[in-house]
């Protein structure tokens, strides 16, 4: 999953008003007896929709829609993985996050006057070779028999969510040097230290690691619970892998998953489960977790994540926290099986991405990763008589998992280096496992030089499937419904492994729903599709949008979750050809002020001039009179006039946009001089500026000074309109010229034409697709505008039942689902008066599914 800077999108005033208008319609939820709705009387219509049931559209695979789980936004530890103890093996490290220590989430506690010392040890007495640390308690014996000394764990976030009467499984690995043994006590506490469970006492015997288990039942409910583990007496006791699981995990699995989150994922009925990344598989070192380096920042390597949890490795998660690997490959495979989804793992290709962009040139390491991948297939599919099939059986699953698809790499930004290594993986996998579909990818964006080169390599090599990723604005999704209409039907199939509109409002979900009608229409090309990210901790997250949000005791689906669920539960098995009329498109010129910005770079600007098309001067600025005509729109950076130029000097600040001029400007020329002084990138010149998040900018020397592009943004949503490999030299002054005419833009660098584009795609708000599902016609209509859409529907056949099941998502475009309010939810009713030819009015800002049975 790529997480680059937001790419800027301009929305027309008409469309923006449509997206922002509307009222919340909560309405009744699905009931046993849904209310009836009667179509309106005949009259003028806004749209027509004609269905051709006599024609054959593409088949839709059962696996078309799935989910992608990546450990971003604390999605695993503290999220889907049900373990309640944070830092259970004392392995947290500043490599994971600068604020971490090996005692993060732990505090010392003592009762009855007991005393002692504690420290985290990394000596030869460790529990396992890859479990590098444990807690050592040295007890003085003070305080008498009632005295206890130990530690308290605060769990994740506000604490542990404990429900009165529900059992929790406690376990700990321990050893003691005291011949008579050491008494160890575990209990649940509230945040103020009050006990909320009866104590659980065990006696640790012997100076060899032994696992001790028991049950703790809270007597009161709390969302800020704690787990205390204390010892009494004298001597030394060592602790590791301190664990507390709710017994009620998903399907009652030990080392299992948080039930409410797993159930929400299962309710989607996903056809596949892609895991574990994302950026987790193509960042960091590709070496093993072993001596002498014991590298913490590594790509996700599957062998680290199986076997007994106390022997598994740990890692520094790419998104800035600790990753325990308690939720590992075995648990992923088992979860996929539990929810009826095809597993689709992703393995490293030894080319990093997500801003790192380095190719590892080590033939021996490449051979090791290829063999690891072959072993992974054997772990998933091999008989119990094979080496890795035997390991799977030992973990509790003798039967094969039935792996059919495997992806190599994720969003690599070096297409040739990636493809050379991908080819080696593919050759080895197809030679030994010809039934496995090996999935390639096309880089981190929906277009551009990397995308084009990647697709060329994939097509030329006859790759079976290519993974595309993109995160864009709502307007991009409304504009690009026909993206796959022109793809080669005989070329590689598309796996849309990551996509989303950049926010969690209902307007975002509407744009995604409109786009999904195009995915289904092209089901012969787009074989798999998964929205991303899947999960997000509301208190600790790195990325928005997300499908399912949670805190430590609640979870809720976003507006996009409701859209995904509606499509995934009503996909159908074949597309029924149909067509609909379009919305009249009216578009004025690109309009807006101008701006200057930087990104982790210091740059100087001078001689800024804006002239109208007829030559009239709109702005002339040489900064001799200061910067009074400029507004610090972003409120970031250190801007000042220095030696007659406008300089931004903070090399750590990102998006330091300052603006000048009138938002009503159009058809103008912007000229200026720009000089990079220091930093990672080049400079950004904005035009068509409507606000800090709605504008175009020419990003010269972006992405770590590896390429340049024109991007457009609406509310921070991104879209690339032109791109080249241009890089920027430090200390050199460049002459820039941006010419805006209508919706045509031409750009000049040092007097030479750099590129041009025309931004005239229509953001069509009315989209539809029809599928057949077990004989039913499912008519799916998205109306992403402020006006209702009165529509004449011609089903093309008289053999239909007079009533249909009607499911509608209808809310204000700004509506956002939260833990306490769910304005975006499906409402189900019965539509009466259905016939071959009838009229129905689709509400403003709505997604509507009509399920029609044959008569």
Short mmCIF file of N, CA and C in Angstrom, two decimals, residues 603-605 623 626-627 632 637-650 658:
data_model
loop_
_atom_site.label_atom_id
_atom_site.label_comp_id
_atom_site.label_asym_id
_atom_site.label_seq_id
_atom_site.Cartn_x
_atom_site.Cartn_y
_atom_site.Cartn_z
N UNK A 603 13.36 26.45 -0.73
CA UNK A 603 13.41 26.96 -2.10
C UNK A 603 13.16 28.47 -2.09
N UNK A 604 13.66 29.13 -3.15
CA UNK A 604 13.49 30.57 -3.31
C UNK A 604 12.72 30.85 -4.60
N UNK A 605 11.79 31.81 -4.54
CA UNK A 605 10.98 32.18 -5.70
C UNK A 605 11.14 33.67 -5.95
N UNK A 623 9.01 41.07 -4.94
CA UNK A 623 9.21 41.00 -3.50
C UNK A 623 10.05 42.15 -2.97
N UNK A 626 8.18 43.43 0.00
CA UNK A 626 7.78 42.43 0.98
C UNK A 626 6.83 41.40 0.39
N UNK A 627 6.09 40.71 1.28
CA UNK A 627 5.21 39.63 0.84
C UNK A 627 3.76 39.88 1.24
N UNK A 632 -0.48 32.91 3.70
CA UNK A 632 0.10 31.61 4.09
C UNK A 632 -1.04 30.62 4.32
N UNK A 637 5.69 26.04 7.37
CA UNK A 637 6.91 26.52 6.75
C UNK A 637 7.37 27.84 7.33
N UNK A 638 8.56 28.26 6.91
CA UNK A 638 9.18 29.50 7.38
C UNK A 638 9.46 30.38 6.16
N UNK A 639 8.46 31.21 5.81
CA UNK A 639 8.54 32.06 4.63
C UNK A 639 9.04 33.45 5.01
N UNK A 640 9.96 33.98 4.21
CA UNK A 640 10.46 35.33 4.44
C UNK A 640 11.12 35.84 3.16
N UNK A 641 11.09 37.16 2.98
CA UNK A 641 11.81 37.76 1.85
C UNK A 641 13.28 37.88 2.25
N UNK A 642 14.14 37.23 1.46
CA UNK A 642 15.58 37.21 1.73
C UNK A 642 16.32 37.58 0.45
N UNK A 643 17.10 38.63 0.50
CA UNK A 643 17.89 39.07 -0.66
C UNK A 643 17.02 39.23 -1.90
N UNK A 644 15.83 39.78 -1.72
CA UNK A 644 14.96 40.08 -2.84
C UNK A 644 14.20 38.91 -3.40
N UNK A 645 14.21 37.76 -2.74
CA UNK A 645 13.46 36.58 -3.19
C UNK A 645 12.58 36.08 -2.04
N UNK A 646 11.55 35.34 -2.38
CA UNK A 646 10.64 34.78 -1.37
C UNK A 646 11.12 33.38 -1.06
N UNK A 647 11.60 33.17 0.18
CA UNK A 647 12.30 31.94 0.53
C UNK A 647 11.52 31.18 1.61
N UNK A 648 11.37 29.89 1.39
CA UNK A 648 10.85 28.98 2.42
C UNK A 648 12.06 28.18 2.88
N UNK A 649 12.42 28.32 4.18
CA UNK A 649 13.70 27.78 4.65
C UNK A 649 13.60 26.53 5.50
N UNK A 650 12.40 26.09 5.86
CA UNK A 650 12.24 24.92 6.72
C UNK A 650 12.27 23.65 5.87
N UNK A 658 1.64 28.93 -0.05
CA UNK A 658 1.24 30.32 0.06
C UNK A 658 0.56 30.70 -1.25
#
